[in-house]
Short mmCIF file of C-alpha atoms in Angstrom, two decimals:
data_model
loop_
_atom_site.label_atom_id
_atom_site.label_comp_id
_atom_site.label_asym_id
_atom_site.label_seq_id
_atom_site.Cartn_x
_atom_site.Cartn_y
_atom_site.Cartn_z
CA UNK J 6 23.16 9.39 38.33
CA UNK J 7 25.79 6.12 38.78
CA UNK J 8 25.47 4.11 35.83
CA UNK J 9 25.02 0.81 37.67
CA UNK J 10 21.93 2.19 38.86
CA UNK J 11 18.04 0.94 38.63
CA UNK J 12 17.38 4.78 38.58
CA UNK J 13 19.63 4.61 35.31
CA UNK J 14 17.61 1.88 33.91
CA UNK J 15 14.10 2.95 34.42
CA UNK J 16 13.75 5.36 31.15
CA UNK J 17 14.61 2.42 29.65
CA UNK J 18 12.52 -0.35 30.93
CA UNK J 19 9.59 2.81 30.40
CA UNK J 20 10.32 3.33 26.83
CA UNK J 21 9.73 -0.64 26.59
CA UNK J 22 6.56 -1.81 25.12
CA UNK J 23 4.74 -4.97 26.79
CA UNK J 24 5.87 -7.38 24.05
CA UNK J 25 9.35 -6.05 24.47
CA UNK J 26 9.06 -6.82 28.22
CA UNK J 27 8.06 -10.03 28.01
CA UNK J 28 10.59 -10.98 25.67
CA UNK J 29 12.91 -9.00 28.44
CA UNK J 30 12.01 -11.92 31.31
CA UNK J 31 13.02 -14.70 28.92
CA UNK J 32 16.31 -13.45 28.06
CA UNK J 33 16.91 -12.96 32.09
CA UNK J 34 15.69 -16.69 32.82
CA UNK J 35 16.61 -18.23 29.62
CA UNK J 36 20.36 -17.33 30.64
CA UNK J 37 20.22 -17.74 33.79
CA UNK J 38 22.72 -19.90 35.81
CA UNK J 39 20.18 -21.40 37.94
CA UNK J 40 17.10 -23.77 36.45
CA UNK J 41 13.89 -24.77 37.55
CA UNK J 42 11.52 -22.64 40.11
CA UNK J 43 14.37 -20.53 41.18
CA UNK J 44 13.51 -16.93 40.45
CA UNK J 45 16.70 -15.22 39.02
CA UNK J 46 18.04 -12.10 40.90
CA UNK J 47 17.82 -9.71 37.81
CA UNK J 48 14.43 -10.94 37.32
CA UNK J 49 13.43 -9.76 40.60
CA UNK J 50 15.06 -6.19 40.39
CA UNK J 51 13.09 -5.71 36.25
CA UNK J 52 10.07 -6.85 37.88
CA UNK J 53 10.50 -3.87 40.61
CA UNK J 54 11.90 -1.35 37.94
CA UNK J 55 8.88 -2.18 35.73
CA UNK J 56 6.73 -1.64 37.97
CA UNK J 57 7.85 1.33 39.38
CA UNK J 58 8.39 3.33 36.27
CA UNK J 59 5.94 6.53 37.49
CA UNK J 60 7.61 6.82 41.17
CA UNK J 61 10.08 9.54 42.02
CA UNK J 62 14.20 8.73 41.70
CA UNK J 63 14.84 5.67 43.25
CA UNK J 64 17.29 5.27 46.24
CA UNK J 65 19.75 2.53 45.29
CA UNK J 66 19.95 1.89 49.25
CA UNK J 67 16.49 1.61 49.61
CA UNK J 68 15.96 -0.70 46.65
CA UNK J 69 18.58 -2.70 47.64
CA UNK J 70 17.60 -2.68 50.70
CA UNK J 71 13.67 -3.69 49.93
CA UNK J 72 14.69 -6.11 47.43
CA UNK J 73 18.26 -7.73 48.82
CA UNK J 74 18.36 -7.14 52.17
CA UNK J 75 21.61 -9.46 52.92
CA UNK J 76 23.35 -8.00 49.70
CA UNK J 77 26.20 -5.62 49.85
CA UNK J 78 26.81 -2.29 47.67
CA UNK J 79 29.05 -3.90 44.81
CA UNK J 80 26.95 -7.06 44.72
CA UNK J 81 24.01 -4.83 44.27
CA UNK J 82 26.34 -2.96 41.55
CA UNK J 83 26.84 -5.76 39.34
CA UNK J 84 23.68 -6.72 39.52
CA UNK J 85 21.94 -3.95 37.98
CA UNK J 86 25.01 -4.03 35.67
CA UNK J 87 24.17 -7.55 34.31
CA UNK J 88 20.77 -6.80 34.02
CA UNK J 89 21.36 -3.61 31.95
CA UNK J 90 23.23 -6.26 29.16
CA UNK J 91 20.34 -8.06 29.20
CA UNK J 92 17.66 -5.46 28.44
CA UNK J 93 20.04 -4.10 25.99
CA UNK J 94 20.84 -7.89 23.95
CA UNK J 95 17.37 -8.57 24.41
CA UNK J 96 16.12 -5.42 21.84
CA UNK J 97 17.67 -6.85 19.10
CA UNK J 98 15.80 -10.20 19.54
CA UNK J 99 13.87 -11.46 16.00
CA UNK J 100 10.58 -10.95 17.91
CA UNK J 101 11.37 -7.39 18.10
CA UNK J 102 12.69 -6.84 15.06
CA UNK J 103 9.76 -8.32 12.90
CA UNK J 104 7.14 -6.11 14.86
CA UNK J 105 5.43 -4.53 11.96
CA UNK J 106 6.13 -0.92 11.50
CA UNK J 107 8.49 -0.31 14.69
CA UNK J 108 11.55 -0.14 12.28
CA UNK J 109 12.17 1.52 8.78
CA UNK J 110 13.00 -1.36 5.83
CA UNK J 111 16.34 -1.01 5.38
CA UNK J 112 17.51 -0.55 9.00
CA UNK J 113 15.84 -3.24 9.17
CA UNK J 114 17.61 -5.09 6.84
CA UNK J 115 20.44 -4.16 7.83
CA UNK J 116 20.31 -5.32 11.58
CA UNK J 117 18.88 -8.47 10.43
CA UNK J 118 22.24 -9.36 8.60
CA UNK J 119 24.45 -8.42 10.96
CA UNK J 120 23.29 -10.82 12.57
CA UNK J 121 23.37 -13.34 9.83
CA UNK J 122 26.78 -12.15 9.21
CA UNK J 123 27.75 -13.25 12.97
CA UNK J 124 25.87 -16.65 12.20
CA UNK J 125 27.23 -17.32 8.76
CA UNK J 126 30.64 -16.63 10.61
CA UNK J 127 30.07 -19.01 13.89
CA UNK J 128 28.65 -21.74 11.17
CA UNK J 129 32.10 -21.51 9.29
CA UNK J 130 34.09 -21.86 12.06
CA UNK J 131 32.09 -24.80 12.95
CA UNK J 132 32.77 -26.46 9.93
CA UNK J 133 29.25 -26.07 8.44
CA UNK J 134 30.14 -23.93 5.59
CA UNK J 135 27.31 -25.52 3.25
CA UNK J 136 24.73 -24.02 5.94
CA UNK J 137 26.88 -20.62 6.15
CA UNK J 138 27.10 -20.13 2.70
CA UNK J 139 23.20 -20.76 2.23
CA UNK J 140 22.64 -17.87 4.35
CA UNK J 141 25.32 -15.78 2.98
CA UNK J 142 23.34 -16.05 -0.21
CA UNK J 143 20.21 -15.23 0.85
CA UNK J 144 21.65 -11.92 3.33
CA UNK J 145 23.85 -10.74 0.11
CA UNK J 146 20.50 -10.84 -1.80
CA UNK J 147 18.44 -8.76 1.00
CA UNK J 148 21.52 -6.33 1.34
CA UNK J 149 22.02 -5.99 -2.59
CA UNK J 150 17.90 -4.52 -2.64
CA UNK J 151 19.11 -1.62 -0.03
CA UNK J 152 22.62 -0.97 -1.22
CA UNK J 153 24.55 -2.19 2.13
CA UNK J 154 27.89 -2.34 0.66
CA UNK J 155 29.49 -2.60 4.07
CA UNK J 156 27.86 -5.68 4.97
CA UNK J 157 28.13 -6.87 1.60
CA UNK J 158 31.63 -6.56 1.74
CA UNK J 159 32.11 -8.77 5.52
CA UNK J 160 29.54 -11.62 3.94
CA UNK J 161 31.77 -11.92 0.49
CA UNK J 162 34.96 -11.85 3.04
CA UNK J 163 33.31 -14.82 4.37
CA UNK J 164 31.88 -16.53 1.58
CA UNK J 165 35.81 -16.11 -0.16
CA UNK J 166 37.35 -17.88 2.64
CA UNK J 167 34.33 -20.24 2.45
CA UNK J 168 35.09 -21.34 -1.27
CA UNK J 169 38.97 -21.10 -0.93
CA UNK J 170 38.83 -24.37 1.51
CA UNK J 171 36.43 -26.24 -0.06
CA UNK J 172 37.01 -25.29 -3.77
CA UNK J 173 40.40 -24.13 -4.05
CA UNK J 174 41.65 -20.55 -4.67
CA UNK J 175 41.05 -20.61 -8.40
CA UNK J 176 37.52 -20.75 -8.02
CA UNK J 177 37.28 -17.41 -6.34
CA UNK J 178 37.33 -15.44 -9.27
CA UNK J 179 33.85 -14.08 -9.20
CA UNK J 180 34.14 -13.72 -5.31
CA UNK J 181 37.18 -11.29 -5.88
CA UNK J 182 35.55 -9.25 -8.39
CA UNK J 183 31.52 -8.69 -6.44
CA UNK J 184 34.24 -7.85 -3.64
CA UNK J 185 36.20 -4.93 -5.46
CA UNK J 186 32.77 -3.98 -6.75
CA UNK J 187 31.30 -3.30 -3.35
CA UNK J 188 34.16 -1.37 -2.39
CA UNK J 189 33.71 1.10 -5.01
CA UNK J 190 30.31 1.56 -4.36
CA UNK J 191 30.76 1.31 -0.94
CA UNK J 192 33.76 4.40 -1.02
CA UNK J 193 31.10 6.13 -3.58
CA UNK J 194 28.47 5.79 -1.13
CA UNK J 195 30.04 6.95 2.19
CA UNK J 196 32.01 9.92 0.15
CA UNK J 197 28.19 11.04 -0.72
CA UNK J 198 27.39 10.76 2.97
CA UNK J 199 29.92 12.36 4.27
CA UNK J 200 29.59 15.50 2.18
CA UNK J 201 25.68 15.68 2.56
CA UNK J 202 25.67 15.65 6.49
CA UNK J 203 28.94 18.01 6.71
CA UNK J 204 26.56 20.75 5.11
CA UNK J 205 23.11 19.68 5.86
CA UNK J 206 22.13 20.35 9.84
CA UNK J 207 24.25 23.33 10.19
CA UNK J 208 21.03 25.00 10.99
CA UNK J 209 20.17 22.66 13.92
CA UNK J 210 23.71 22.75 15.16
CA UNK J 211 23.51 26.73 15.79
CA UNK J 212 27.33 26.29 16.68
CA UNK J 213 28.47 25.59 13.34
CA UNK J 214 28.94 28.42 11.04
CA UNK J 215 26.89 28.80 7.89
CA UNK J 216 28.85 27.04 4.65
CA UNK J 217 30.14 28.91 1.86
CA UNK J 218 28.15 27.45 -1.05
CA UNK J 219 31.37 27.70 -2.88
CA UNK J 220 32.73 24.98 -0.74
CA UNK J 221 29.15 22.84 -1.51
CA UNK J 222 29.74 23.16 -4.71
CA UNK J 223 33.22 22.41 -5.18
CA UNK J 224 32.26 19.03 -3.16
CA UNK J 225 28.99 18.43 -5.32
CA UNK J 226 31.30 18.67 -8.25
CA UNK J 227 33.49 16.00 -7.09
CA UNK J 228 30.68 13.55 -6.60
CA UNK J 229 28.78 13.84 -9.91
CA UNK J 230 32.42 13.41 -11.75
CA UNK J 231 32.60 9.99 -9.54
CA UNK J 232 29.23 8.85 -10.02
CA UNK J 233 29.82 9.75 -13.93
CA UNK J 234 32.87 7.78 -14.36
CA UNK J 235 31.96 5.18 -11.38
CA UNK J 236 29.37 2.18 -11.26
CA UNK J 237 25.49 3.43 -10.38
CA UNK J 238 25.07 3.97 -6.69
CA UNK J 239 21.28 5.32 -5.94
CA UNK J 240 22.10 6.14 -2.70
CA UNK J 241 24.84 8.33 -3.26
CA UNK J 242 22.64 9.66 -6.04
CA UNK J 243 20.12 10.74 -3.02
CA UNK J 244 22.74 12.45 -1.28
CA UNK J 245 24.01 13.82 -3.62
CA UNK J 246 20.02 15.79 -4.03
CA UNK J 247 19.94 16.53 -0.47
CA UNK J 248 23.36 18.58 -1.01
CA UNK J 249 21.88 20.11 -4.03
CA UNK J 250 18.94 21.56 -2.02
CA UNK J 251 21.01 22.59 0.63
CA UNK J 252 23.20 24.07 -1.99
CA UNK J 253 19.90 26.19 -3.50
CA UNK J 254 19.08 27.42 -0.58
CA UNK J 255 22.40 28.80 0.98
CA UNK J 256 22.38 30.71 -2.45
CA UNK J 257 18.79 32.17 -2.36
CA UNK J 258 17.30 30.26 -5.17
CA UNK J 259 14.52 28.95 -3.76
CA UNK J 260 13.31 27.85 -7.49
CA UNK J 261 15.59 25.43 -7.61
CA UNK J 262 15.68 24.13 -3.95
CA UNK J 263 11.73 23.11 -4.63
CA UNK J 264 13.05 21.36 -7.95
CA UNK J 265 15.62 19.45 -5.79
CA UNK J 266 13.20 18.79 -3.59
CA UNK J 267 11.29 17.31 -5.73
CA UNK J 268 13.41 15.42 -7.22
CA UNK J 269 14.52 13.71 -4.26
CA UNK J 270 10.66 12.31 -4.24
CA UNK J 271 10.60 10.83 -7.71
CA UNK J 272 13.78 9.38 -6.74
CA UNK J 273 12.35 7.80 -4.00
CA UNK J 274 9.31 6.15 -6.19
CA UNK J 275 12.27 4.90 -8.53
CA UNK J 276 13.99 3.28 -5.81
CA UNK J 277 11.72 1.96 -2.99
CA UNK J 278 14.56 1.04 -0.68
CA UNK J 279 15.72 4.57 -0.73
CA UNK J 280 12.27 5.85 0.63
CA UNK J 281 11.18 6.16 4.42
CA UNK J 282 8.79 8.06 6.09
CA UNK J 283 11.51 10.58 7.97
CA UNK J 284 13.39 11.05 4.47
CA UNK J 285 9.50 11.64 2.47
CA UNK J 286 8.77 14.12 5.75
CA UNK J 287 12.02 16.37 4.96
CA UNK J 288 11.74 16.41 1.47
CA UNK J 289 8.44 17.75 1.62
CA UNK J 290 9.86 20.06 4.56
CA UNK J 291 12.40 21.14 2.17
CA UNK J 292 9.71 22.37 -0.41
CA UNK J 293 7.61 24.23 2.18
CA UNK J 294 10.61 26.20 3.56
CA UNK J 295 11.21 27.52 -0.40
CA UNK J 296 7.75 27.54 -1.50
CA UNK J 297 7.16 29.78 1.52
CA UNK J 298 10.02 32.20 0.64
CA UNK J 299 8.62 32.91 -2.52
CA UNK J 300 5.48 33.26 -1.08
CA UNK J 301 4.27 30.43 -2.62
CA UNK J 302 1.95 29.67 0.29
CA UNK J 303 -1.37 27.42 -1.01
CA UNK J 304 1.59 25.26 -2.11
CA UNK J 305 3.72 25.67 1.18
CA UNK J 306 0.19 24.69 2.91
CA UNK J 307 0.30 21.67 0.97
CA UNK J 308 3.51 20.50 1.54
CA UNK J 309 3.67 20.64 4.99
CA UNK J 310 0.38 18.81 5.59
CA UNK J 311 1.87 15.68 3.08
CA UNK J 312 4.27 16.21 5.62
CA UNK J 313 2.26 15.79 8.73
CA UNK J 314 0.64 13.15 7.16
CA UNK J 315 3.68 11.15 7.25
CA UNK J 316 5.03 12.10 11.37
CA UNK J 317 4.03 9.97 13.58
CA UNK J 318 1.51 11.93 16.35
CA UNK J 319 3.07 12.91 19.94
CA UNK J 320 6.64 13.40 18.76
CA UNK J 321 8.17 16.81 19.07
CA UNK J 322 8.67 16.72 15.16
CA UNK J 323 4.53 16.32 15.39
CA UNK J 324 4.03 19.32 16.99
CA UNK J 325 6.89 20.91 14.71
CA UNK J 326 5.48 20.06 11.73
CA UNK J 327 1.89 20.96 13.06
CA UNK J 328 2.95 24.26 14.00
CA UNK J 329 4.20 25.06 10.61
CA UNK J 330 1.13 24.80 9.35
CA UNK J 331 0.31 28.35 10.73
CA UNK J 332 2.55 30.34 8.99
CA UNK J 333 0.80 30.27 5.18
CA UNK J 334 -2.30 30.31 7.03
CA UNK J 335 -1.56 33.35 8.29
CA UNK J 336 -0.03 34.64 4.99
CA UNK J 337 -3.67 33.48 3.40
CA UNK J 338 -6.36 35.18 5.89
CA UNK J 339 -7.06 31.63 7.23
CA UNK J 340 -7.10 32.90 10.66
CA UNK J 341 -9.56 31.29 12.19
CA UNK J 342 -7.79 27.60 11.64
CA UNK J 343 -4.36 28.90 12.11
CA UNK J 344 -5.76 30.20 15.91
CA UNK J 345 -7.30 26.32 16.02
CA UNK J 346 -4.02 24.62 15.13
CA UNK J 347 -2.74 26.90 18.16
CA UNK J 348 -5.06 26.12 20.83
CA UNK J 349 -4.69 22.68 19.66
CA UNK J 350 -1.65 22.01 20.24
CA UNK J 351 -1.23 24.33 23.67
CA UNK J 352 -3.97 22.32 24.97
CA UNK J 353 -2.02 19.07 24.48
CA UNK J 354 -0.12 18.33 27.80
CA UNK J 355 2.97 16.85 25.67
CA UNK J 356 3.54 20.47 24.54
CA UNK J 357 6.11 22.14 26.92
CA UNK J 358 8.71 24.58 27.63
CA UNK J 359 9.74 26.40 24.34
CA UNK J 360 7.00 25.25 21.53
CA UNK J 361 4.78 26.54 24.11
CA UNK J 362 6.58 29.80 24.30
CA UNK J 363 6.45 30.19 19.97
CA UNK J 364 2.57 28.86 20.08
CA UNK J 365 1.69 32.10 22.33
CA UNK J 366 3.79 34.23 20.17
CA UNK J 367 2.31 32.77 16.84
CA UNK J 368 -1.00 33.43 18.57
CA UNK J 369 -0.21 37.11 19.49
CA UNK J 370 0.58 37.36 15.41
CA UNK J 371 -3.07 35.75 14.38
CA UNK J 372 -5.05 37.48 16.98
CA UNK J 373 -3.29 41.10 16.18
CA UNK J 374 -3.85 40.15 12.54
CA UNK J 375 -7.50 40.14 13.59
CA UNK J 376 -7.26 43.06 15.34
CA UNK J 377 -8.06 41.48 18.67
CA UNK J 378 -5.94 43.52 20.96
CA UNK J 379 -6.81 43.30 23.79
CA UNK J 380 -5.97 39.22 23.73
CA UNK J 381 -2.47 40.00 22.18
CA UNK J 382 -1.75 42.04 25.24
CA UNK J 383 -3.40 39.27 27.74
CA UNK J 384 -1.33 36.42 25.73
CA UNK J 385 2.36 38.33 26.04
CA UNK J 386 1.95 38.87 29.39
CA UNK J 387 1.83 34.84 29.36
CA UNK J 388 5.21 34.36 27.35
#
């Protein structure tokens, strides 16, 4: 598929909500070269796209064709090209950004003063450095609240050269010292990071070769001497946790990986801005997988519904975290709603190619565990 296509662009403009599209066709004629009743070009060519979403693959010569009869390949090319930039800048448009519950809080925070970062920057250049530094104030306050260091960093940059033109350099004492003090914590943070996803997916990425929990270790060593002798980062303190329960479990303690585990909760209720649904879901995720290898499973149950409680409904992780569900039923004689949960989800039409595959086989499990046969044999002739 060419990238200037409107093939390219329609799981795009299909992903789109209606608010999103609206706000779509006023970026397209709010920048447009032309004014008045003149219908812009792109315009034309979302309008088809949207549309058109359900069809089979588009032909770019028959589109073309249908839409711009008198317009040749590479016209047609750019086209499509400038319309993709404007879908794309108009997603990060305020009225997207403040739909309620679209984003998580700090990502959204931290899109939000990017942009005031590009503002406060555009304002100084202007000469308006009152008005930039007004808003520098109020985006270091929002960023300070979620522990954006990075950003913090760029908005005291500014704010420095701000106060060295219109006070003087010897008033930018305090300006030097928030800045070295965001790059510690900054270094702290990203060091934490860094660590935490080096170890964490290797079981996702089935390419990577299982850690040596001497290695975790060694590297969860290094951070708590940091954060000992450093300033007080929670964020690094939460990845830090996360490499502790991956730690746990690569060594078999499954004790301690629930601890961690739950630990990384009660962190989360002592700093708000740490929490988020995804981070609550794999927490709890965390504690079923070790609860359930100590055959823990009322508890494991219990877990992985707060879990499910938390994913949003239709998404693959969903289904995931749905299907979980089965296994302590199964370990508790709770066969009868483990067989539900099954035909539940193999009934759903958004359930496809493998889950459907390790629903039949989970269902082979609960039926021979009921000592229904004759339906295990009907079911793997399905798989």
């Amino acid at each position: 598929m060419k990238r200037n296509s409107p093939d390219a662009l329609r799981p795009l403009v299909k992903s789109m909500s209606p608010q999103e599209k609206e706000v779509a066709k006023q970026v397209i004629v709010g920048f447009n070269r032309k004014f008045g009743d003149y219908e812009p070009k792109t315009l034309k060519l979302f309008q088809f796209i949207s549309d058109n979403t359900n069809l089979g693959n588009f032909d770019d010569e028959q589109v073309k064709n249908l839409l711009f009869p008198e317009m040749d390949e590479a016209t047609f090319g750019k086209l499509t090209s400038r319309l993709r930039e404007k879908l794309f800048e108009s997603l990060i448009l305020d009225v997207n950004l403040d739909r309620k519950g679209m984003y998580q809080p700090s990502w959204l925070v931290r899109q939000k003063a990017r942009k005031s970062l590009i503002t406060a920057e555009i304002l100084s250049i202007r000469n308006q450095r009152d008005k930039a530094e007004k808003l520098i104030r109020k985006t270091i306050r929002e960023c300070q609240k979620h522990e954006l260091y990075d950003l913090l960093i760029g908005l005291n940059h500014i704010s420095f050269i701000n106060t060295c033109n219109v006070k003087g350099g010897e008033r930018t004492a305090q300006n030097f010292e928030d800045f070295q003090s965001y790059l510690e914590k900054e270094r702290l943070k990203k060091t934490a990071e860094m660590h935490m996803y080096k170890y964490a997916f290797y079981g996702i990425n089935r390419a990577s070769a299982k850690p040596n929990p001497k290695d975790v270790l060694k590297d969860i060593q290094k951070i708590e001497h940091a954060l000992e002798n450093g300033p007080e980062v929670p964020s690094a303190q939460y990845f830090l946790l996360q490499l502790k329960t991956v730690y746990w479990e690569l060594k078999g303690n499954f004790n301690n990986q629930v601890r961690f585990a739950r630990q990384l909760r009660h962190l989360f209720v002592q700093y708000p801005h740490l929490s988020s649904d995804i981070r609550n879901i794999n927490a709890y995720l965390q504690e079923f997988t070790a609860l359930l290898n100590l055959n823990v499973h009322k508890q494991a149950l219990e877990a992985v519904r707060e879990a499910q409680k938390l994913a949003v409904p239709g998404t693959s992780s969903y289904f995931e975290i749905t299907k979980n569900q089965v296994y302590p039923l199964i370990h508790l004689g709770r066969l009868h709603e483990a067989r539900q949960i099954i035909e539940d989800l193999l009934d759903d039409e958004r359930v496809q190619g493998l889950m459907q595959e390790k629903l039949r086989y989970l269902l082979c499990v609960v039926l021979r565990e009921n000592g229904q046969y004759g339906l295990v044999s009907r079911t793997l002739m399905e798989l």
